[in-house]
Coordinates of C-alpha atoms and ligand atoms in Angstrom, one line a residue:
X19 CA -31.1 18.2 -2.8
X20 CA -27.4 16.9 -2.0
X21 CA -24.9 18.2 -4.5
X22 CA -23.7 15.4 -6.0
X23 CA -19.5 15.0 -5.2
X24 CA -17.0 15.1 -7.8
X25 CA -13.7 15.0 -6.5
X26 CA -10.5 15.0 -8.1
X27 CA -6.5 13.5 -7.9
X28 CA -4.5 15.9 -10.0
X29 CA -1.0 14.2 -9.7
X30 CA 2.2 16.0 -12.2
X31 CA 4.0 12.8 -13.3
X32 CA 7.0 14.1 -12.8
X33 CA 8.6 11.4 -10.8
X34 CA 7.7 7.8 -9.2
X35 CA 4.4 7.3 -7.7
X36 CA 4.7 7.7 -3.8
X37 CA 2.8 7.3 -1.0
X38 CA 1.7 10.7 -0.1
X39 CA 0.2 11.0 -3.7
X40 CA -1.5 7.8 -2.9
X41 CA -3.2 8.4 -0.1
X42 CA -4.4 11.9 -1.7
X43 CA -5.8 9.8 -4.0
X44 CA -7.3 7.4 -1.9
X45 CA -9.2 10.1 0.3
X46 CA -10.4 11.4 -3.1
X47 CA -11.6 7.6 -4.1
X48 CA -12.9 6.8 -0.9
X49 CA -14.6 10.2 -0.6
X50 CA -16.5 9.5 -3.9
X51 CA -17.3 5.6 -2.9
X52 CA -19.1 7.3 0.3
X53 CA -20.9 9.6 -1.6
X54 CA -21.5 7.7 -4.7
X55 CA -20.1 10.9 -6.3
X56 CA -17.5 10.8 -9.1
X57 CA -14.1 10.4 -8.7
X58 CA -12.0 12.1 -11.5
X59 CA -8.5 11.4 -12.5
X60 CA -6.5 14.7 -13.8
X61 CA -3.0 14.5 -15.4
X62 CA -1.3 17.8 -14.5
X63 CA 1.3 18.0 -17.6
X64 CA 1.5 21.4 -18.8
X65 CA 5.2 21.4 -17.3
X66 CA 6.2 19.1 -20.3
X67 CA 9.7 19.4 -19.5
X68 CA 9.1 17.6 -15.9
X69 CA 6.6 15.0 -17.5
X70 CA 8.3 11.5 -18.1
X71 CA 6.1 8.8 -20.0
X72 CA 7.4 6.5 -17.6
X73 CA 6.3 8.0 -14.3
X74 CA 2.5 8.3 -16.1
X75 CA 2.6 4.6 -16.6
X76 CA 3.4 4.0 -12.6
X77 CA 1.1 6.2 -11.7
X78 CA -1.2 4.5 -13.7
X79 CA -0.8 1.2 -13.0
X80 CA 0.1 1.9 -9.3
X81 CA -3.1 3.9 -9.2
X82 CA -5.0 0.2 -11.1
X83 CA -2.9 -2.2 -8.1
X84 CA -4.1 0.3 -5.4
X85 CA -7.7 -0.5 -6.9
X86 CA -8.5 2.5 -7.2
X87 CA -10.0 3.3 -10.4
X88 CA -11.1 6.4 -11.7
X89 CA -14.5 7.3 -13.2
X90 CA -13.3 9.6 -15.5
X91 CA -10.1 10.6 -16.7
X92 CA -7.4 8.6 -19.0
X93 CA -7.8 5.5 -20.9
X94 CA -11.8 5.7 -19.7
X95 CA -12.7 9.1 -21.0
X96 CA -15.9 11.1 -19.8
X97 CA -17.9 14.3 -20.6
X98 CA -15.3 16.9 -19.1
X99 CA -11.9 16.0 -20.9
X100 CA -9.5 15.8 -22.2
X101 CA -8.0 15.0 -19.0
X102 CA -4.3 15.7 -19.9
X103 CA -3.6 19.5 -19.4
X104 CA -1.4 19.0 -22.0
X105 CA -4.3 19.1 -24.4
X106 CA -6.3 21.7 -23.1
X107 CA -4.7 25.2 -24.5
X108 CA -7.8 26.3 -26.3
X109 CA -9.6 26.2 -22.9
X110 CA -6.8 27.8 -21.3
X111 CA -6.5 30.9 -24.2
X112 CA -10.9 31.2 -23.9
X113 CA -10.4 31.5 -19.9
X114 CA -7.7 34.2 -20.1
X115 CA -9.9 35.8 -22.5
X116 CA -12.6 36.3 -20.3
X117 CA -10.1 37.7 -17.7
X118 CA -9.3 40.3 -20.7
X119 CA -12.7 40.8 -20.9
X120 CA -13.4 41.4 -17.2
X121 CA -10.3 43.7 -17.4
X122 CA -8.8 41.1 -14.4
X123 CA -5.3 41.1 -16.5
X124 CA -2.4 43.0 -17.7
X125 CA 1.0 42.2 -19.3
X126 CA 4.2 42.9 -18.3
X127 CA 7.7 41.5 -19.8
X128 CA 5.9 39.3 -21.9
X129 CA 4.2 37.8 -18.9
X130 CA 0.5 37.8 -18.1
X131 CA -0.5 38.9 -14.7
X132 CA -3.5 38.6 -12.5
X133 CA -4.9 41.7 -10.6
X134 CA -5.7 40.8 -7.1
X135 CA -9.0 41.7 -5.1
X136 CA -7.0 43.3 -2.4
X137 CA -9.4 41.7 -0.2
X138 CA -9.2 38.8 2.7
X139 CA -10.0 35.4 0.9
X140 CA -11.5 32.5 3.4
X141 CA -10.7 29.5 2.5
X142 CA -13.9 27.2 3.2
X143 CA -11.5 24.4 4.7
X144 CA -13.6 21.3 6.4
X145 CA -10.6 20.2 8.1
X146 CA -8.5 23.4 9.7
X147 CA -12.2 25.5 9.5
X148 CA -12.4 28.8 8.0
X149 CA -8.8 29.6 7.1
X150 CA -8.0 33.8 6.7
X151 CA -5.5 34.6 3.6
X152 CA -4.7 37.7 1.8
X153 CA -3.3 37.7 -1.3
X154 CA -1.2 41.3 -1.0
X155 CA 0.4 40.9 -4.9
X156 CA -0.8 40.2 -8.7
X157 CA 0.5 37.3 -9.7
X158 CA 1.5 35.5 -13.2
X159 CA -0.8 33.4 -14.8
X160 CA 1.0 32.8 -18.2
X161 CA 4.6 33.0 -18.3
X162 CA 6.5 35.1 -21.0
X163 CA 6.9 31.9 -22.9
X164 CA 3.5 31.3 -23.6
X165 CA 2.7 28.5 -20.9
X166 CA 0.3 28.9 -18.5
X167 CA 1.1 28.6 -14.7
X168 CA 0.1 25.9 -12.5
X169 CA -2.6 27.7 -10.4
X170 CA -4.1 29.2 -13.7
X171 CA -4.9 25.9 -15.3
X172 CA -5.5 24.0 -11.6
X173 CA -8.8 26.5 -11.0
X174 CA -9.8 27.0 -14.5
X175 CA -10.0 22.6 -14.3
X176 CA -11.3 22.5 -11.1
X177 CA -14.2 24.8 -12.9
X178 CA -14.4 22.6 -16.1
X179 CA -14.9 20.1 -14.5
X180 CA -17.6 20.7 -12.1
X181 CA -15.3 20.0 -8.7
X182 CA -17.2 20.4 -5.9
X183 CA -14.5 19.4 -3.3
X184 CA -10.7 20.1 -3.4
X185 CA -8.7 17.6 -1.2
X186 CA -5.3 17.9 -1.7
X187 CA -2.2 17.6 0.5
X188 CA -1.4 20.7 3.0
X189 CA 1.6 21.9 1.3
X190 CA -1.1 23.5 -1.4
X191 CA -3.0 25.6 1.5
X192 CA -0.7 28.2 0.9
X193 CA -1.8 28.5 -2.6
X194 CA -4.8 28.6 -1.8
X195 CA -5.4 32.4 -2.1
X196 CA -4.7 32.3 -5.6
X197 CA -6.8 30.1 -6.3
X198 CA -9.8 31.7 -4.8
X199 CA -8.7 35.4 -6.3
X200 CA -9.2 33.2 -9.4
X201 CA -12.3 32.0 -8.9
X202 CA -13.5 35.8 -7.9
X203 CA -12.1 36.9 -11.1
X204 CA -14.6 34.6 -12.8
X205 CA -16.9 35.6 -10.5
X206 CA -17.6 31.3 -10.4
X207 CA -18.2 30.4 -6.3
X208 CA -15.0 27.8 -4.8
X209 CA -15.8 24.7 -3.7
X210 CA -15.1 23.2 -0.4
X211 CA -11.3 22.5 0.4
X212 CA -9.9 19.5 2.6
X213 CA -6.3 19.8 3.0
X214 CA -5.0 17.0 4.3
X215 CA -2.0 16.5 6.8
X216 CA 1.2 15.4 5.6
X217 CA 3.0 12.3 6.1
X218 CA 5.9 12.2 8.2
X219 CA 8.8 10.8 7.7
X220 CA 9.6 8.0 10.7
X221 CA 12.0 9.8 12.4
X222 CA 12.8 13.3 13.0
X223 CA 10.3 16.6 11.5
X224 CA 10.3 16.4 8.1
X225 CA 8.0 15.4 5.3
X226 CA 8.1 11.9 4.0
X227 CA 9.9 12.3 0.6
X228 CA 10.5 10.2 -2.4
X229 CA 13.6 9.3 -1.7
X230 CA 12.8 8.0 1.9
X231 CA 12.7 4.3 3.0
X232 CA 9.2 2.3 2.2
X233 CA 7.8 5.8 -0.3
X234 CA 7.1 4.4 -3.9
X235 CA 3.9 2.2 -4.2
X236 CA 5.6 0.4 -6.7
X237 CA 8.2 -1.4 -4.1
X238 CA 4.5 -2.4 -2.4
X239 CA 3.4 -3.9 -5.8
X240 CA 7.0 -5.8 -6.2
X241 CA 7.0 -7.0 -2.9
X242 CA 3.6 -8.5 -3.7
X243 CA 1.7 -6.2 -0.4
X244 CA -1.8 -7.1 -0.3
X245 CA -3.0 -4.0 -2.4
X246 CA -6.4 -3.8 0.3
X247 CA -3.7 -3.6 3.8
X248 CA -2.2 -0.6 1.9
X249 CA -5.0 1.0 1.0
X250 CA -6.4 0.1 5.1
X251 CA -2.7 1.5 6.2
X252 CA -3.0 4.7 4.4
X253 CA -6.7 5.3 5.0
X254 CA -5.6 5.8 8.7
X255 CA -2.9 7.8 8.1
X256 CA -4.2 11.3 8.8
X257 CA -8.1 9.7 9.2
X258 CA -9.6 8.1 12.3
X259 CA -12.8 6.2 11.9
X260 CA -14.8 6.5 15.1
X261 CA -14.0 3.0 16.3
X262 CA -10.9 2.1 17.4
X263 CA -10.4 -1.1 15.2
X264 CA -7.5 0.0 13.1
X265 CA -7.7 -3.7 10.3
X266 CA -10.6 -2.6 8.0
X267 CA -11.8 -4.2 4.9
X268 CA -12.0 -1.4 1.6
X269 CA -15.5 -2.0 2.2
X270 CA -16.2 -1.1 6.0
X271 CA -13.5 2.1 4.9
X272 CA -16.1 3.2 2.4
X273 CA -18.9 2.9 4.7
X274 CA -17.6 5.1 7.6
X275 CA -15.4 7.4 5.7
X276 CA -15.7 10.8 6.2
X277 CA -13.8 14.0 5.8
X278 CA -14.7 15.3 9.3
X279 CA -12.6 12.0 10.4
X280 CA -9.5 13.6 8.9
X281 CA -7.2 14.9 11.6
X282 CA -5.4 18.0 11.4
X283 CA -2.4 17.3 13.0
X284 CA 0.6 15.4 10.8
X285 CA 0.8 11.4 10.4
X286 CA 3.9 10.0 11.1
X287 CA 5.0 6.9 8.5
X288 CA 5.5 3.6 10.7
X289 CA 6.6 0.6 8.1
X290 CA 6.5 -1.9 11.1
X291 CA 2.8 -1.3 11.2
X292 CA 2.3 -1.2 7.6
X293 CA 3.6 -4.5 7.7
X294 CA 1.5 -5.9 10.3
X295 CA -1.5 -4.6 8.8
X296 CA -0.5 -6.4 5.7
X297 CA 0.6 -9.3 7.8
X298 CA -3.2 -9.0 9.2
X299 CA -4.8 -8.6 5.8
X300 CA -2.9 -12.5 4.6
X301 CA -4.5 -14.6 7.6
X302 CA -7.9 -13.3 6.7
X303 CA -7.8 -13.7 3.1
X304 CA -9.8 -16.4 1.9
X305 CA -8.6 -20.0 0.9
X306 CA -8.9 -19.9 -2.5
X307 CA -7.7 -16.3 -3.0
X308 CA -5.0 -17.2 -0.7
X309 CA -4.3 -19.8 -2.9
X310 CA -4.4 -18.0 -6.4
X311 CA -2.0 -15.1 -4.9
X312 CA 0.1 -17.7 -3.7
X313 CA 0.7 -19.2 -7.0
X314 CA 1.0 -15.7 -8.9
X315 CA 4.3 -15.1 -6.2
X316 CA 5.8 -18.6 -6.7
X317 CA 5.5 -18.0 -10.4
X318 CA 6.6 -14.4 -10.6
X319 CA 10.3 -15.9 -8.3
X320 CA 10.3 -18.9 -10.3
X321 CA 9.2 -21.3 -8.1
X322 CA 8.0 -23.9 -11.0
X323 CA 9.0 -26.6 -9.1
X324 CA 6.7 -26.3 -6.3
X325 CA 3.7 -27.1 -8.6
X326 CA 4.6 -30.3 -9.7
X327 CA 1.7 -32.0 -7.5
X328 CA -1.2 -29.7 -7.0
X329 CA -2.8 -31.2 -4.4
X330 CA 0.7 -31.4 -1.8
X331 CA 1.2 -27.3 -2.6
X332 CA -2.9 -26.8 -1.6
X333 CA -2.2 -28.8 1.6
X334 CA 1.4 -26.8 2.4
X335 CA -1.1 -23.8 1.4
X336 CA -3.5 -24.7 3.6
X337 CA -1.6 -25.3 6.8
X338 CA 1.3 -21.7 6.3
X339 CA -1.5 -19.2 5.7
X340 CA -1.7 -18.3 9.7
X341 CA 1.6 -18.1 10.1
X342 CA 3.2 -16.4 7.2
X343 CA 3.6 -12.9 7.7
X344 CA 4.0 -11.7 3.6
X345 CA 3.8 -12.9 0.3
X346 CA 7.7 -11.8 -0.4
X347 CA 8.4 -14.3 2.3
X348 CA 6.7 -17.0 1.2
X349 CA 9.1 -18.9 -0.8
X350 CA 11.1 -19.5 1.5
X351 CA 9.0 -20.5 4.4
X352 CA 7.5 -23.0 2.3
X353 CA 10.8 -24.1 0.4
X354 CA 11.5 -27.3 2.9
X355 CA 8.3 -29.0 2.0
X356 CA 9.7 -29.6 -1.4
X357 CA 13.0 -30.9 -0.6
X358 CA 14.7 -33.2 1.7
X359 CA 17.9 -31.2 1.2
X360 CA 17.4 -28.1 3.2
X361 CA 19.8 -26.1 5.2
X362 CA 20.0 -26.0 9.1
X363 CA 19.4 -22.5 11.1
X364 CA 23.2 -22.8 12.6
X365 CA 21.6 -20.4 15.3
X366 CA 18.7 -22.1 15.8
X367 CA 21.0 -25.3 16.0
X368 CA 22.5 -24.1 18.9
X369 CA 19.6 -23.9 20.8
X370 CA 17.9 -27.1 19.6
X371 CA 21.8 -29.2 21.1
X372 CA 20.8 -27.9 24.7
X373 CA 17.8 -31.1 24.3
X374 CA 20.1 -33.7 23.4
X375 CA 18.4 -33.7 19.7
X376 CA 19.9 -37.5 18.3
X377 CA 18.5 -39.0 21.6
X378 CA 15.2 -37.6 21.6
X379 CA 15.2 -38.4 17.7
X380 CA 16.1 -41.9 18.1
X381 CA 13.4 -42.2 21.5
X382 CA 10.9 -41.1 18.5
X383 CA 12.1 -42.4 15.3
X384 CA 10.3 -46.3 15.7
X385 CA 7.0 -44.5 17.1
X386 CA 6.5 -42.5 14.0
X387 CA 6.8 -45.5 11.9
X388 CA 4.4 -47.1 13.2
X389 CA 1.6 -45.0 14.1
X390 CA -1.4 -43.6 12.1
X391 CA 0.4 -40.4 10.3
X392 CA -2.3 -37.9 11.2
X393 CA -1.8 -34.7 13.4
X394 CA -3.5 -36.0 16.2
X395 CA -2.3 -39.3 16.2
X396 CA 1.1 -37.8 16.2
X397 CA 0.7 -35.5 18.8
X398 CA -1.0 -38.2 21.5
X399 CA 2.1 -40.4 20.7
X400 CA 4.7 -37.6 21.2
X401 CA 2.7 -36.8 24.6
X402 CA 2.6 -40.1 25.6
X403 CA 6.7 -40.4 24.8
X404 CA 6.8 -37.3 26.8
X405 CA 5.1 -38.3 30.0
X406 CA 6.8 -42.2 30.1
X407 CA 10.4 -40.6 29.7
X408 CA 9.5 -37.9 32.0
X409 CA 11.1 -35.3 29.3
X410 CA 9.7 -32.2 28.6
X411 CA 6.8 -32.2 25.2
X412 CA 8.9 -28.9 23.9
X413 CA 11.9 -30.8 23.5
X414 CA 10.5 -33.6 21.4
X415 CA 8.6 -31.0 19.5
X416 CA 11.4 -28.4 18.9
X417 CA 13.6 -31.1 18.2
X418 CA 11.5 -33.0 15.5
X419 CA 10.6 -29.1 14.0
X420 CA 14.2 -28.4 13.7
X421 CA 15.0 -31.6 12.0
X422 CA 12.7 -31.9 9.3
X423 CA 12.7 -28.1 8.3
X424 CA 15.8 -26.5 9.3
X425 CA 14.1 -23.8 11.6
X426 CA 12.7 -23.0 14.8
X427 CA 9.5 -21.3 13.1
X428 CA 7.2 -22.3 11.1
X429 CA 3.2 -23.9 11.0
X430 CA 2.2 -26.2 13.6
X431 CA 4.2 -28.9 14.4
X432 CA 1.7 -31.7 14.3
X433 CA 0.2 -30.2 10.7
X434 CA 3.2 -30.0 9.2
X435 CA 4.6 -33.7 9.8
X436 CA 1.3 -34.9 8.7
X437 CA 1.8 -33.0 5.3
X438 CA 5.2 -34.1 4.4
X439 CA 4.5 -37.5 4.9
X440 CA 6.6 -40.3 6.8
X441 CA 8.3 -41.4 4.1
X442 CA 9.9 -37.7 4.1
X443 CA 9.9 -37.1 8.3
X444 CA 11.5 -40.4 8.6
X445 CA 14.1 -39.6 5.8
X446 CA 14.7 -36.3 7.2
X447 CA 15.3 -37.9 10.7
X448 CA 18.0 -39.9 9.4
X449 CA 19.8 -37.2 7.8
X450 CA 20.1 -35.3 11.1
X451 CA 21.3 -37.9 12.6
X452 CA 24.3 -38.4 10.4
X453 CA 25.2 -34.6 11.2
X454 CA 28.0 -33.6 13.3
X455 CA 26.2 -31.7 15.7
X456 CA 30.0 -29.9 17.0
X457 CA 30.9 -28.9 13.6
X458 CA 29.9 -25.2 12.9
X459 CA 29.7 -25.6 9.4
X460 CA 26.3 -27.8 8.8
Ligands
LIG27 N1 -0.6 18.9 -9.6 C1 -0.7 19.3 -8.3 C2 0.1 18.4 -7.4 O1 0.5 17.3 -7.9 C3 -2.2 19.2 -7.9 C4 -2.6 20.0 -6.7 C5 -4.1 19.9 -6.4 O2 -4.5 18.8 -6.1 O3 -4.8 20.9 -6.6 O4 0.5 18.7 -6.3

């Protein structure tokens, strides 16, 4: 019979949640989806004077955003808490006991110390293989002051709690031969280790710290990131599915997750493809959930106004979704469908003079009040324009873009003039052409 996989994340809130705890986390969670094992959420505390309240509540709610909830652990409970090390000294003081009993400890200076095997530990690692330590020197396991130390009360969880894989970050391998003179001591058999490569700051050797660029989840939540392009960015950060397809639901991640995918070698942080996964993630997102997370950003920068007529913002909806690269953005890029009083791109301005932009305008202006306001009616009169006056389509189209929105980017021309009406195009039109196209302050 399969053992059936309990994993664990065992962050120390000591600081901001960051990216390299959450993708720990996230092999952990995806590890147990695959499995349908158990995925347990630890609070590493017992250093209460490097807790903070306020980094457990990121890392909660980060954790929540992320999606990725924990079967047991706080707030949900289960058979193998508490789940705060902070309220686990009587298990602590009944597992040194049975050290004393084994005759495993001794003190010195006040301090507790752990006799070593003085044999080679193997670490049973399923990334880097079977990895050779020796563990030359006892070590503490309660300090003088009565606290216990961190790899004392990591193992003697891990063992509570029926862990049958560690997967942790790579910067804990080294204490890994503790741990397993730990487990000998209890004569209880380790589980299986994945330690996982770090993450890479962009540039240069080092590790990806907290205080580097694009490292707390949180500035992913504010920005309003999808929470499922993170979660797809990170997966591939130190994992490779087999295909080469690198924008994956949470779902087809699940399916084909594996530790065996997990590459030894260091990932290297690349916020430009972060962002185009996310940028990936919007187009796909259905309508109405396009829609719903649409509103939740217009409402969280206190953009009221735009939801005076339903129906309009569902069409403007409707018609940016392919070309809107992030939610953070999307205020903006929509802001000239709900006013007539815009500002003008002085840079895109410039390029728009080089078609003669009033001609071209006033060539149009009669057409457009005339014909059926529709995006393909418009765009078989603007072609037909085109081809009688022998002037290039771009220019008309450029030209009309620029005037009714201010920019040189945005959603499809013919789309957009359809959606904002005539009344509006037409009004827009004329207020271009009362500007003083050699002025540079517009
Ligand atoms: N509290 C440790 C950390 O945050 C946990 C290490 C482990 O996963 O074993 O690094």
């Amino acid at each position: 019979m399969m053992t059936h996989v309990r994993v664990r994340f065992a962050p120390s809130p000591t600081g901001y949640f960051h990216i390299g705890g959450a993708r720990t986390a996230l092999f952990n969670w995806l590890y147990a989806k695959h499995t349908g094992g158990t995925f347990v959420l630890r609070i590493e505390d017992s250093d209460a004077e490097r807790n903070t309240k306020e980094s457990l509540k990121s890392l909660l709610t980060d954790l929540k955003w992320m999606g990725l909830t924990w079967d047991e652990g706080p707030e949900v409970g289960g058979n193998y808490g508490p789940y705060y090390q902070s309220e686990r000294s009587e298990i602590y003081q009944t597992c040194l006991e049975a050290l004393r009993q084994r005759d495993r400890v001794y003190e010195k200076e006040g301090a507790i110390w752990l006799k070593v095997s003085g044999q080679m530990q193997v670490i049973d690692d399923v990334i880097h293989g079977p990895v050779h330590r020796f563990e030359g020197k006892d070590f503490v396991i309660y300090r003088s002051n009565g606290t216990p130390v961190f790899h004392f009360v990591n193992v003697v969880d891990d063992i509570a709690m029926k862990i049958t894989h560690v997967i942790r970050g790579e910067d804990h391998l080294s204490n890994t031969s503790k741990h397993l003179e730990l487990y000998k001591a209890w004569d209880v058999p380790a589980p299986k280790f994945a330690h996982i490569p770090l993450i890479l700051k962009t540039e240069g050797s080092g590790k990806m710290s907290k205080r580097d660029q694009g490292s707390l989840v949180e500035m992913y939540r504010d920005k309003f990131f999808l929470p499922d392009a993170l979660v797809n960015y990170l997966a591939l950060l130190g994992w490779s599915p087999k295909s080469d397809k690198d924008i994956l639901s949470v779902k087809e991640i699940i399916n084909v997750f594996d530790l065996s995918g997990i590459n030894k070698t260091h990932a290297r942080f690349d916020e430009k493809k972060l962002n185009f996964t996310n940028a990936e993630h919007l187009k796909h997102l259905p309508k109405e959930e396009f829609y719903t997370r649409s509103l939740h950003v217009l409402k969280a920068t206190r953009c009221e106004r735009f939801f005076e007529d339903d129906a309009y913002l569902r069409q403007v909806l409707s018609i940016v979704q392919e070309k809107l690269r992030s939610f953070e953005s999307l205020p903006h890029f929509i802001a000239f469908f709900f006013s007539n009083d815009f500002e003008y791109d002085v840079q895109e301005m410039r390029k728009i003079c080089k078609y003669s932009p009033k001609e071209r305008l006033v060539e149009i202006t009669d057409l457009l009040s005339n014909i059926p306001f529709e995006p393909t009616a418009i765009e078989s009169a603007l072609k037909a324009v085109s081809i009688q006056r022998q002037v290039p389509l771009g220019h008309y189209v450029h030209t009309l873009r620029f005037a009714v929105s201010g920019r040189g980017v945005g959603p499809g021309l013919y789309a957009m003039l359809a959606v904002l009406g005539r009344a509006s195009v037409l009004e827009r039109i004329r207020r271009f052409l009362t500007l003083d196209l050699n002025s540079s302050a517009l």
